């Protein structure tokens, strides 16, 4: 019924309590889309993850026709401000290029956003979970990038996702607020990299109290032995909340991990449940 995804989103009634489902046929959709804060309970359902692609090439530093200059917060291909958003079988892509700097594919500010069998693809700063206090859930998703390609202040649960690094850099840059108990939780995920990549950290703290935990994750040889990075600030080592449990693969070097990260006991790891992390919301 619509030529663009944004046209369909614009047709969703504002402040509706009913679920709105937008089905998207295979194709490459070159557009910036915004699910604004009045559009709640919206679902985007693509035909297939690899062939239903939303893409654009905005990046930090881009000058718009109105004179504005884009930054990390404003350069995304897709913006989700509404609550209870859901997407399936879609690729969110920023194709600004390897040297473009910050170029977000998907920025999520809204609460209770869930993604199933989706891909987030780009280079630096791909998946921006920007809402402190908001919660997101990712199931069987593929996330690919270079530097800090999963970052932000939200609480997010990643279930059986594939994280692929394309540069010697960092997977995460969490900015979890000190009063938020959980930041990014990766459960049963797989970490891989391009063949020439061999020095990638599990994360560096965008804010001093960043919280990132990997549980039952397989890590490729590209993950550095020390595991984590303090972002050139030793003070972060006193406050960052970095932990692992039952990691496996060639990227596991338990004895050489930085002393300010934690290897969880079985009892401590049992505290990481969807109920504890996401609260009353069961995606």
Short mmCIF file of C-alpha atoms in Angstrom, two decimals:
data_model
loop_
_atom_site.label_atom_id
_atom_site.label_comp_id
_atom_site.label_asym_id
_atom_site.label_seq_id
_atom_site.Cartn_x
_atom_site.Cartn_y
_atom_site.Cartn_z
CA UNK A 1 0.00 0.00 0.00
CA UNK A 2 3.01 2.32 0.37
CA UNK A 3 6.12 3.06 -1.66
CA UNK A 4 8.39 3.68 1.34
CA UNK A 5 8.62 2.34 4.87
CA UNK A 6 8.35 5.86 6.26
CA UNK A 7 5.04 6.40 4.44
CA UNK A 8 3.68 3.30 6.16
CA UNK A 9 5.00 4.46 9.55
CA UNK A 10 3.39 7.87 9.03
CA UNK A 11 0.05 6.12 8.50
CA UNK A 12 0.19 4.46 11.93
CA UNK A 13 -2.27 6.20 14.28
CA UNK A 14 -0.55 8.30 16.94
CA UNK A 15 -0.81 7.16 20.56
CA UNK A 16 -2.64 3.98 19.59
CA UNK A 17 -2.71 1.15 22.10
CA UNK A 18 -3.32 -1.37 19.31
CA UNK A 19 -0.52 -3.22 17.56
CA UNK A 20 0.32 -2.00 14.07
CA UNK A 21 2.04 -4.51 11.77
CA UNK A 22 3.86 -3.30 8.66
CA UNK A 23 4.93 -6.08 6.28
CA UNK A 24 7.91 -5.23 4.10
CA UNK A 25 8.68 -7.04 0.86
CA UNK A 26 12.22 -7.99 -0.14
CA UNK A 27 14.12 -5.05 -1.55
CA UNK A 28 16.68 -2.38 -0.78
CA UNK A 29 15.01 0.60 0.88
CA UNK A 30 17.30 3.63 0.66
CA UNK A 31 15.72 5.85 3.26
CA UNK A 32 16.06 7.15 6.79
CA UNK A 33 13.16 5.92 8.89
CA UNK A 34 11.84 7.26 12.19
CA UNK A 35 9.41 5.55 14.54
CA UNK A 36 8.48 8.65 16.51
CA UNK A 37 7.58 8.74 20.19
CA UNK A 38 3.82 8.77 19.47
CA UNK A 39 4.00 5.52 17.46
CA UNK A 40 3.92 2.69 19.97
CA UNK A 41 3.32 -1.04 19.41
CA UNK A 42 4.70 -0.97 15.86
CA UNK A 43 6.05 -4.15 14.24
CA UNK A 44 8.11 -4.24 11.04
CA UNK A 45 8.12 -7.72 9.49
CA UNK A 46 10.40 -8.28 6.52
CA UNK A 47 10.31 -11.14 4.04
CA UNK A 48 13.90 -12.22 4.76
CA UNK A 49 16.78 -10.82 6.78
CA UNK A 50 19.30 -10.89 3.92
CA UNK A 51 17.00 -9.42 1.27
CA UNK A 52 14.88 -6.88 3.17
CA UNK A 53 17.42 -4.09 3.67
CA UNK A 54 16.95 -0.58 5.03
CA UNK A 55 20.10 1.39 4.22
CA UNK A 56 21.48 4.92 4.13
CA UNK A 57 24.91 6.57 4.21
CA UNK A 58 24.62 9.34 6.81
CA UNK A 59 27.55 9.78 9.19
CA UNK A 60 28.83 12.23 11.79
CA UNK A 61 30.03 15.37 10.05
CA UNK A 62 27.53 15.16 7.18
CA UNK A 63 26.16 18.64 6.34
CA UNK A 64 22.45 18.70 5.64
CA UNK A 65 20.75 21.09 3.19
CA UNK A 66 19.40 23.12 6.14
CA UNK A 67 22.93 23.71 7.44
CA UNK A 68 22.82 21.23 10.32
CA UNK A 69 25.77 18.91 10.86
CA UNK A 70 24.98 15.33 11.83
CA UNK A 71 26.51 13.75 14.94
CA UNK A 72 26.42 10.33 16.58
CA UNK A 73 22.87 10.92 17.86
CA UNK A 74 21.47 12.13 14.54
CA UNK A 75 23.23 10.10 11.83
CA UNK A 76 21.29 6.82 12.02
CA UNK A 77 19.54 5.00 9.19
CA UNK A 78 16.70 3.98 11.54
CA UNK A 79 15.51 5.78 14.68
CA UNK A 80 13.17 4.09 17.16
CA UNK A 81 11.64 6.46 19.74
CA UNK A 82 8.30 4.68 20.23
CA UNK A 83 7.83 2.02 22.90
CA UNK A 84 7.10 -1.68 22.33
CA UNK A 85 8.66 -1.73 18.86
CA UNK A 86 9.36 -5.09 17.21
CA UNK A 87 11.24 -6.06 14.04
CA UNK A 88 11.79 -9.40 12.30
CA UNK A 89 13.68 -10.54 9.21
CA UNK A 90 15.17 -7.12 8.39
CA UNK A 91 18.69 -5.75 7.86
CA UNK A 92 19.38 -2.28 9.22
CA UNK A 93 22.45 -0.96 7.43
CA UNK A 94 24.62 2.14 7.32
CA UNK A 95 26.83 2.03 4.23
CA UNK A 96 28.75 5.29 4.77
CA UNK A 97 31.97 3.30 4.56
CA UNK A 98 34.99 2.10 6.54
CA UNK A 99 36.54 5.56 6.98
CA UNK A 100 33.37 7.59 7.56
CA UNK A 101 33.63 7.67 11.36
CA UNK A 102 30.48 7.36 13.44
CA UNK A 103 27.72 6.04 11.19
CA UNK A 104 24.82 4.47 13.07
CA UNK A 105 22.60 1.85 11.45
CA UNK A 106 20.00 1.67 14.22
CA UNK A 107 19.42 3.99 17.18
CA UNK A 108 16.91 2.91 19.83
CA UNK A 109 15.62 5.33 22.44
CA UNK A 110 12.25 3.68 23.07
CA UNK A 111 11.54 1.11 25.76
CA UNK A 112 10.88 -2.60 25.24
CA UNK A 113 12.15 -2.88 21.66
CA UNK A 114 12.67 -6.43 20.41
CA UNK A 115 14.41 -7.83 17.34
CA UNK A 116 14.26 -11.36 15.98
CA UNK A 117 16.39 -12.66 13.11
CA UNK A 118 17.56 -9.17 12.15
CA UNK A 119 20.94 -7.79 11.07
CA UNK A 120 22.61 -4.51 12.04
CA UNK A 121 25.45 -3.81 9.63
CA UNK A 122 27.91 -0.96 9.28
CA UNK A 123 31.32 0.13 10.49
CA UNK A 124 31.81 2.44 13.50
CA UNK A 125 28.96 2.83 16.03
CA UNK A 126 26.44 0.52 14.35
CA UNK A 127 23.89 -0.24 17.08
CA UNK A 128 23.20 2.71 19.39
CA UNK A 129 21.12 1.74 22.41
CA UNK A 130 20.79 5.29 23.65
CA UNK A 131 17.98 5.24 26.20
CA UNK A 132 19.19 5.10 29.80
CA UNK A 133 16.59 3.04 31.64
CA UNK A 134 15.10 1.60 28.44
CA UNK A 135 15.32 -2.12 27.67
CA UNK A 136 15.86 -4.06 24.46
CA UNK A 137 15.96 -7.72 23.42
CA UNK A 138 17.81 -9.28 20.46
CA UNK A 139 17.24 -12.88 19.40
CA UNK A 140 19.31 -14.63 16.71
CA UNK A 141 20.55 -11.33 15.29
CA UNK A 142 23.73 -10.64 13.30
CA UNK A 143 25.65 -7.48 14.27
CA UNK A 144 28.70 -6.40 12.27
CA UNK A 145 31.00 -3.41 12.60
CA UNK A 146 34.40 -1.93 13.41
CA UNK A 147 34.73 0.28 16.51
CA UNK A 148 32.28 0.31 19.46
CA UNK A 149 29.68 -1.23 17.20
CA UNK A 150 27.31 -1.97 20.09
CA UNK A 151 27.15 1.06 22.39
CA UNK A 152 25.01 3.17 24.67
CA UNK A 153 23.25 3.39 28.02
CA UNK A 154 20.38 0.91 27.67
CA UNK A 155 19.86 -2.46 29.28
CA UNK A 156 19.89 -5.07 26.53
CA UNK A 157 19.73 -8.87 26.37
CA UNK A 158 21.37 -10.53 23.36
CA UNK A 159 20.25 -14.14 22.94
CA UNK A 160 22.17 -16.37 20.51
CA UNK A 161 23.48 -13.45 18.45
CA UNK A 162 26.51 -13.33 16.12
CA UNK A 163 28.91 -10.39 16.65
CA UNK A 164 31.40 -9.87 13.80
CA UNK A 165 34.37 -7.48 13.99
CA UNK A 166 35.84 -5.86 10.87
CA UNK A 167 38.69 -3.92 12.51
CA UNK A 168 41.17 -4.23 15.37
CA UNK A 169 39.11 -2.27 17.86
CA UNK A 170 36.32 -2.81 20.41
CA UNK A 171 33.01 -4.70 20.32
CA UNK A 172 31.13 -2.63 22.92
CA UNK A 173 31.18 0.86 24.42
CA UNK A 174 28.53 0.79 27.12
CA UNK A 175 27.59 3.94 29.02
CA UNK A 176 25.44 2.30 31.69
CA UNK A 177 24.34 4.67 34.47
CA UNK A 178 25.60 3.72 37.94
CA UNK A 179 22.05 3.18 39.24
CA UNK A 180 21.20 0.73 36.41
CA UNK A 181 22.03 -2.84 37.57
CA UNK A 182 22.52 -4.41 34.12
CA UNK A 183 23.89 -3.01 30.86
CA UNK A 184 24.57 -5.32 27.92
CA UNK A 185 24.13 -9.05 28.56
CA UNK A 186 25.30 -11.47 25.86
CA UNK A 187 23.97 -15.01 26.31
CA UNK A 188 25.04 -17.92 24.06
CA UNK A 189 26.55 -15.55 21.49
CA UNK A 190 29.33 -16.09 18.94
CA UNK A 191 32.14 -13.58 18.33
CA UNK A 192 33.98 -13.74 15.00
CA UNK A 193 36.11 -11.44 12.84
CA UNK A 194 37.53 -10.96 9.35
CA UNK A 195 40.57 -13.18 8.77
CA UNK A 196 43.14 -10.38 9.20
CA UNK A 197 41.72 -9.10 12.49
CA UNK A 198 43.57 -10.16 15.68
CA UNK A 199 43.28 -7.44 18.35
CA UNK A 200 39.71 -6.79 19.46
CA UNK A 201 38.56 -6.07 23.01
CA UNK A 202 35.23 -7.19 24.44
CA UNK A 203 34.53 -3.61 25.41
CA UNK A 204 35.70 -0.24 26.65
CA UNK A 205 33.74 2.04 29.01
CA UNK A 206 32.06 5.02 27.35
CA UNK A 207 31.03 5.95 30.88
CA UNK A 208 32.93 4.91 34.02
CA UNK A 209 30.19 2.55 35.26
CA UNK A 210 29.71 0.67 31.99
CA UNK A 211 28.19 -2.79 32.50
CA UNK A 212 28.81 -5.65 30.01
CA UNK A 213 28.57 -9.40 30.66
CA UNK A 214 29.22 -12.35 28.35
CA UNK A 215 27.73 -15.71 29.38
CA UNK A 216 28.29 -19.02 27.56
CA UNK A 217 29.77 -17.18 24.57
CA UNK A 218 32.20 -18.56 21.98
CA UNK A 219 35.04 -16.15 21.22
CA UNK A 220 37.35 -16.26 18.21
CA UNK A 221 41.12 -15.75 18.32
CA UNK A 222 40.68 -12.04 17.51
CA UNK A 223 39.71 -11.33 21.13
CA UNK A 224 42.77 -10.03 23.00
CA UNK A 225 44.05 -12.08 25.94
CA UNK A 226 43.41 -9.28 28.43
CA UNK A 227 39.81 -9.12 27.21
CA UNK A 228 38.93 -5.53 28.04
CA UNK A 229 40.16 -1.96 27.54
CA UNK A 230 40.05 0.97 30.00
CA UNK A 231 39.74 3.65 27.26
CA UNK A 232 43.13 5.12 28.26
CA UNK A 233 41.82 5.96 31.72
CA UNK A 234 42.98 3.79 34.66
CA UNK A 235 40.27 5.37 36.84
CA UNK A 236 37.67 3.44 34.82
CA UNK A 237 39.15 0.23 36.18
CA UNK A 238 37.71 1.06 39.60
CA UNK A 239 34.13 1.43 38.38
CA UNK A 240 33.55 -0.48 35.10
CA UNK A 241 31.42 -3.60 35.55
CA UNK A 242 32.83 -6.18 33.15
CA UNK A 243 32.26 -9.90 33.57
CA UNK A 244 32.30 -13.29 31.85
CA UNK A 245 30.98 -16.72 32.61
CA UNK A 246 31.83 -19.96 30.84
CA UNK A 247 33.44 -18.35 27.79
CA UNK A 248 34.88 -20.76 25.23
CA UNK A 249 36.89 -20.72 22.01
CA UNK A 250 40.41 -19.50 21.20
CA UNK A 251 39.55 -16.02 22.50
CA UNK A 252 39.29 -17.31 26.05
CA UNK A 253 42.39 -16.54 28.13
CA UNK A 254 41.00 -16.60 31.65
CA UNK A 255 44.36 -16.29 33.39
CA UNK A 256 45.41 -13.27 31.31
CA UNK A 257 42.19 -11.27 31.59
CA UNK A 258 42.57 -7.84 33.21
CA UNK A 259 42.30 -8.12 36.98
CA UNK A 260 39.57 -5.48 37.11
CA UNK A 261 37.18 -7.71 35.15
CA UNK A 262 35.35 -10.59 36.77
CA UNK A 263 34.97 -14.30 36.08
CA UNK A 264 31.56 -15.11 37.53
CA UNK A 265 30.89 -18.15 39.69
CA UNK A 266 28.01 -20.43 38.77
CA UNK A 267 25.97 -18.88 41.56
CA UNK A 268 26.71 -15.34 40.38
CA UNK A 269 25.92 -16.27 36.77
CA UNK A 270 22.54 -17.70 37.83
CA UNK A 271 21.49 -14.14 38.67
CA UNK A 272 21.56 -13.30 34.96
CA UNK A 273 18.06 -14.28 33.89
CA UNK A 274 15.74 -12.48 31.49
CA UNK A 275 13.43 -11.82 34.43
CA UNK A 276 16.17 -10.17 36.46
CA UNK A 277 17.61 -8.19 33.57
CA UNK A 278 14.45 -7.11 31.74
CA UNK A 279 12.07 -7.02 34.71
CA UNK A 280 8.35 -7.51 34.13
CA UNK A 281 8.75 -7.31 30.36
CA UNK A 282 8.93 -10.73 28.74
CA UNK A 283 9.73 -10.29 25.05
#
